[in-house]
Amino acid sequence: MDKMRNPDSSRFNDILNTFSLEQHVSIPTHESGHTLDLIITRSTDDIELSPPYAALKLSDHWAIRCFLDLPKTSFTTEELAYRKYRSIDVDQFWADIPQSSLCNSEWLDLGSLVNCYDHTMNTILNDHAPTLTKVITVRPKVPWFTDELKTLRSRCRKAERTARRSGLEADDLTHRSLRNNYLFQLDSAKRMYYTSNIQKCQGDTKKIIFHC
């Protein structure tokens, strides 16, 4: 790479420029004094490199070392409120309703009855399944992950929980079948997405780099 008039070096640099790539090594990496070992990144990537240097001579080549300052992906968080409805004792829930003021008072107008109904049901619900909160990390959605894939993933996870709980071979086979189908559909969706993007670029290699 240090001989710019060399036809092979020239063609290689043309390839780097075509695909918006940047070569960072400018020091000799071979005992003959030439630059043969390279560090290449995309010119569009937000990556900072310290100047590469020869760290260790392993053979007739030196190991090239540099420090990378990679930008850390920042994700937003979101607080969700939820209830554990499955933990409700249904029989006790129904038993609490007749004991409430909703069933032991007389109402002169519909508005008062509706307000009491809302208050009573919320109070009983809070006793049996209080509102809980949790903080989740909101990650960016990948463009190929469709609602159908989300449904398949949910079914797969549900089958996995069932198989672990029951320990039955039949449930394990069901989980494996759903998992294999989900992974196949996920791989197909990725392939279709990238194939479509490549076709839209119509052979423009720079567009392919940016879109894929």
GROMACS .gro file of C-alpha atoms in nm:
model
  212
    1MET     CA    1   0.000   0.000   0.000
    2ASP     CA    2   0.298   0.233   0.036
    3LYS     CA    3   0.373   0.212  -0.339
    4MET     CA    4   0.101   0.429  -0.488
    5ARG     CA    5   0.225   0.368  -0.844
    6ASN     CA    6   0.189  -0.006  -0.805
    7PRO     CA    7  -0.107  -0.122  -1.020
    8ASP     CA    8  -0.235  -0.358  -0.749
    9SER     CA    9  -0.220  -0.086  -0.485
   10SER     CA   10  -0.397   0.155  -0.718
   11ARG     CA   11  -0.677  -0.091  -0.792
   12PHE     CA   12  -0.716  -0.172  -0.425
   13ASN     CA   13  -0.747   0.199  -0.338
   14ASP     CA   14  -1.008   0.235  -0.610
   15ILE     CA   15  -1.209  -0.044  -0.449
   16LEU     CA   16  -1.185   0.129  -0.110
   17ASN     CA   17  -1.307   0.456  -0.258
   18THR     CA   18  -1.590   0.283  -0.444
   19PHE     CA   19  -1.729   0.133  -0.123
   20SER     CA   20  -1.661   0.443   0.091
   21LEU     CA   21  -1.394   0.266   0.295
   22GLU     CA   22  -1.093   0.420   0.467
   23GLN     CA   23  -0.752   0.259   0.527
   24HIS     CA   24  -0.570   0.383   0.838
   25VAL     CA   25  -0.226   0.214   0.842
   26SER     CA   26   0.058   0.423   0.702
   27ILE     CA   27   0.357   0.257   0.872
   28PRO     CA   28   0.564  -0.043   0.753
   29THR     CA   29   0.412  -0.369   0.871
   30HIS     CA   30   0.653  -0.610   0.702
   31GLU     CA   31   1.022  -0.664   0.760
   32SER     CA   32   1.087  -0.555   0.401
   33GLY     CA   33   0.960  -0.208   0.494
   34HIS     CA   34   0.625  -0.215   0.315
   35THR     CA   35   0.267  -0.166   0.437
   36LEU     CA   36   0.086  -0.498   0.392
   37ASP     CA   37  -0.135  -0.526   0.703
   38LEU     CA   38  -0.430  -0.289   0.706
   39ILE     CA   39  -0.705  -0.152   0.928
   40ILE     CA   40  -1.012  -0.058   0.725
   41THR     CA   41  -1.334   0.111   0.836
   42ARG     CA   42  -1.632   0.268   0.666
   43SER     CA   43  -1.582   0.637   0.612
   44THR     CA   44  -1.940   0.695   0.727
   45ASP     CA   45  -1.889   0.525   1.064
   46ASP     CA   46  -1.849   0.745   1.370
   47ILE     CA   47  -1.530   0.574   1.487
   48GLU     CA   48  -1.216   0.748   1.612
   49LEU     CA   49  -0.885   0.561   1.587
   50SER     CA   50  -0.554   0.639   1.748
   51PRO     CA   51  -0.259   0.623   1.503
   52PRO     CA   52  -0.183   0.253   1.439
   53TYR     CA   53   0.160   0.131   1.544
   54ALA     CA   54   0.362  -0.190   1.516
   55ALA     CA   55   0.323  -0.369   1.850
   56LEU     CA   56   0.485  -0.709   1.812
   57LYS     CA   57   0.681  -0.893   1.544
   58LEU     CA   58   0.523  -1.238   1.522
   59SER     CA   59   0.686  -1.353   1.198
   60ASP     CA   60   0.794  -1.148   0.900
   61HIS     CA   61   0.491  -0.929   0.982
   62TRP     CA   62   0.431  -0.700   1.278
   63ALA     CA   63   0.105  -0.707   1.473
   64ILE     CA   64  -0.064  -0.371   1.426
   65ARG     CA   65  -0.232  -0.211   1.724
   66CYS     CA   66  -0.455   0.091   1.769
   67PHE     CA   67  -0.719   0.216   2.010
   68LEU     CA   68  -1.079   0.257   1.898
   69ASP     CA   69  -1.319   0.509   2.043
   70LEU     CA   70  -1.655   0.356   1.958
   71PRO     CA   71  -1.969   0.562   2.019
   72LYS     CA   72  -2.192   0.401   2.278
   73THR     CA   73  -2.548   0.347   2.166
   74SER     CA   74  -2.784   0.536   2.393
   75PHE     CA   75  -3.127   0.393   2.458
   76THR     CA   76  -3.422   0.568   2.616
   77THR     CA   77  -3.612   0.419   2.908
   78GLU     CA   78  -3.983   0.408   2.969
   79GLU     CA   79  -4.186   0.337   3.282
   80LEU     CA   80  -4.474   0.093   3.238
   81ALA     CA   81  -4.764   0.030   3.473
   82TYR     CA   82  -4.911  -0.320   3.493
   83ARG     CA   83  -5.111  -0.556   3.712
   84LYS     CA   84  -5.065  -0.926   3.784
   85TYR     CA   85  -5.416  -1.032   3.684
   86ARG     CA   86  -5.325  -1.400   3.696
   87SER     CA   87  -5.256  -1.376   4.068
   88ILE     CA   88  -5.616  -1.274   4.143
   89ASP     CA   89  -5.819  -1.517   4.353
   90VAL     CA   90  -6.137  -1.503   4.145
   91ASP     CA   91  -6.362  -1.652   4.413
   92GLN     CA   92  -6.243  -1.403   4.674
   93PHE     CA   93  -6.271  -1.121   4.420
   94TRP     CA   94  -6.638  -1.201   4.357
   95ALA     CA   95  -6.698  -1.246   4.733
   96ASP     CA   96  -6.572  -0.893   4.805
   97ILE     CA   97  -6.822  -0.727   4.571
   98PRO     CA   98  -7.140  -0.805   4.773
   99GLN     CA   99  -6.963  -0.677   5.087
  100SER     CA  100  -6.892  -0.338   4.932
  101SER     CA  101  -7.099  -0.020   4.948
  102LEU     CA  102  -7.198  -0.080   4.587
  103CYS     CA  103  -7.435  -0.356   4.696
  104ASN     CA  104  -7.530  -0.214   5.035
  105SER     CA  105  -7.649   0.138   4.954
  106GLU     CA  106  -7.944   0.297   4.782
  107TRP     CA  107  -7.894   0.535   4.492
  108LEU     CA  108  -8.111   0.827   4.399
  109ASP     CA  109  -7.951   0.900   4.065
  110LEU     CA  110  -7.757   0.716   3.798
  111GLY     CA  111  -7.449   0.939   3.827
  112SER     CA  112  -7.390   0.848   4.190
  113LEU     CA  113  -7.434   0.479   4.112
  114VAL     CA  114  -7.178   0.495   3.828
  115ASN     CA  115  -6.926   0.679   4.045
  116CYS     CA  116  -6.965   0.425   4.324
  117TYR     CA  117  -6.928   0.139   4.078
  118ASP     CA  118  -6.603   0.281   3.940
  119HIS     CA  119  -6.465   0.352   4.287
  120THR     CA  120  -6.564   0.012   4.428
  121MET     CA  121  -6.427  -0.193   4.141
  122ASN     CA  122  -6.101   0.001   4.136
  123THR     CA  123  -6.061  -0.042   4.512
  124ILE     CA  124  -6.123  -0.418   4.498
  125LEU     CA  125  -5.895  -0.455   4.198
  126ASN     CA  126  -5.618  -0.265   4.375
  127ASP     CA  127  -5.655  -0.496   4.676
  128HIS     CA  128  -5.619  -0.811   4.466
  129ALA     CA  129  -5.385  -0.688   4.191
  130PRO     CA  130  -5.223  -0.355   4.281
  131THR     CA  131  -5.068  -0.147   4.008
  132LEU     CA  132  -4.696  -0.214   3.971
  133THR     CA  133  -4.439  -0.026   3.767
  134LYS     CA  134  -4.124  -0.129   3.589
  135VAL     CA  135  -3.867   0.052   3.379
  136ILE     CA  136  -3.790  -0.093   3.037
  137THR     CA  137  -3.529  -0.001   2.779
  138VAL     CA  138  -3.678   0.116   2.452
  139ARG     CA  139  -3.468  -0.021   2.170
  140PRO     CA  140  -3.501   0.083   1.807
  141LYS     CA  141  -3.715  -0.151   1.600
  142VAL     CA  142  -3.547  -0.333   1.317
  143PRO     CA  143  -3.731  -0.277   0.988
  144TRP     CA  144  -3.781  -0.646   0.906
  145PHE     CA  145  -3.942  -0.739   1.241
  146THR     CA  146  -4.311  -0.751   1.153
  147ASP     CA  147  -4.622  -0.801   1.367
  148GLU     CA  148  -4.640  -1.160   1.239
  149LEU     CA  149  -4.287  -1.227   1.368
  150LYS     CA  150  -4.378  -1.071   1.701
  151THR     CA  151  -4.675  -1.308   1.731
  152LEU     CA  152  -4.458  -1.608   1.641
  153ARG     CA  153  -4.201  -1.506   1.902
  154SER     CA  154  -4.469  -1.477   2.169
  155ARG     CA  155  -4.605  -1.822   2.085
  156CYS     CA  156  -4.254  -1.965   2.095
  157ARG     CA  157  -4.181  -1.816   2.437
  158LYS     CA  158  -4.515  -1.933   2.573
  159ALA     CA  159  -4.443  -2.287   2.450
  160GLU     CA  160  -4.098  -2.273   2.608
  161ARG     CA  161  -4.245  -2.179   2.947
  162THR     CA  162  -4.500  -2.458   2.917
  163ALA     CA  163  -4.231  -2.714   2.830
  164ARG     CA  164  -4.011  -2.611   3.123
  165ARG     CA  165  -4.304  -2.621   3.362
  166SER     CA  166  -4.442  -2.958   3.252
  167GLY     CA  167  -4.120  -3.139   3.158
  168LEU     CA  168  -4.317  -3.340   2.901
  169GLU     CA  169  -4.151  -3.451   2.579
  170ALA     CA  170  -4.459  -3.356   2.376
  171ASP     CA  171  -4.442  -2.997   2.503
  172ASP     CA  172  -4.069  -2.985   2.431
  173LEU     CA  173  -4.130  -3.101   2.072
  174THR     CA  174  -4.399  -2.835   2.032
  175HIS     CA  175  -4.158  -2.569   2.154
  176ARG     CA  176  -3.882  -2.688   1.922
  177SER     CA  177  -4.117  -2.686   1.623
  178LEU     CA  178  -4.237  -2.331   1.698
  179ARG     CA  179  -3.880  -2.213   1.760
  180ASN     CA  180  -3.752  -2.356   1.431
  181ASN     CA  181  -4.042  -2.201   1.241
  182TYR     CA  182  -3.981  -1.863   1.408
  183LEU     CA  183  -3.609  -1.868   1.326
  184PHE     CA  184  -3.684  -1.968   0.966
  185GLN     CA  185  -3.938  -1.687   0.923
  186LEU     CA  186  -3.701  -1.436   1.087
  187ASP     CA  187  -3.418  -1.532   0.852
  188SER     CA  188  -3.652  -1.512   0.552
  189ALA     CA  189  -3.772  -1.166   0.654
  190LYS     CA  190  -3.412  -1.041   0.682
  191ARG     CA  191  -3.322  -1.184   0.343
  192MET     CA  192  -3.628  -1.027   0.177
  193TYR     CA  193  -3.556  -0.690   0.335
  194TYR     CA  194  -3.193  -0.673   0.224
  195THR     CA  195  -3.267  -0.823  -0.118
  196SER     CA  196  -3.532  -0.557  -0.177
  197ASN     CA  197  -3.296  -0.277  -0.069
  198ILE     CA  198  -3.016  -0.405  -0.292
  199GLN     CA  199  -3.249  -0.425  -0.589
  200LYS     CA  200  -3.365  -0.066  -0.528
  201CYS     CA  201  -3.002   0.052  -0.544
  202GLN     CA  202  -2.983  -0.069  -0.908
  203GLY     CA  203  -2.614  -0.158  -0.888
  204ASP     CA  204  -2.505   0.168  -0.721
  205THR     CA  205  -2.248   0.037  -0.471
  206LYS     CA  206  -2.245   0.356  -0.265
  207LYS     CA  207  -2.620   0.338  -0.213
  208ILE     CA  208  -2.586  -0.026  -0.111
  209ILE     CA  209  -2.336   0.072   0.161
  210PHE     CA  210  -2.571   0.338   0.303
  211HIS     CA  211  -2.892   0.131   0.283
  212CYS     CA  212  -2.756  -0.203   0.400
   0.00000   0.00000   0.00000
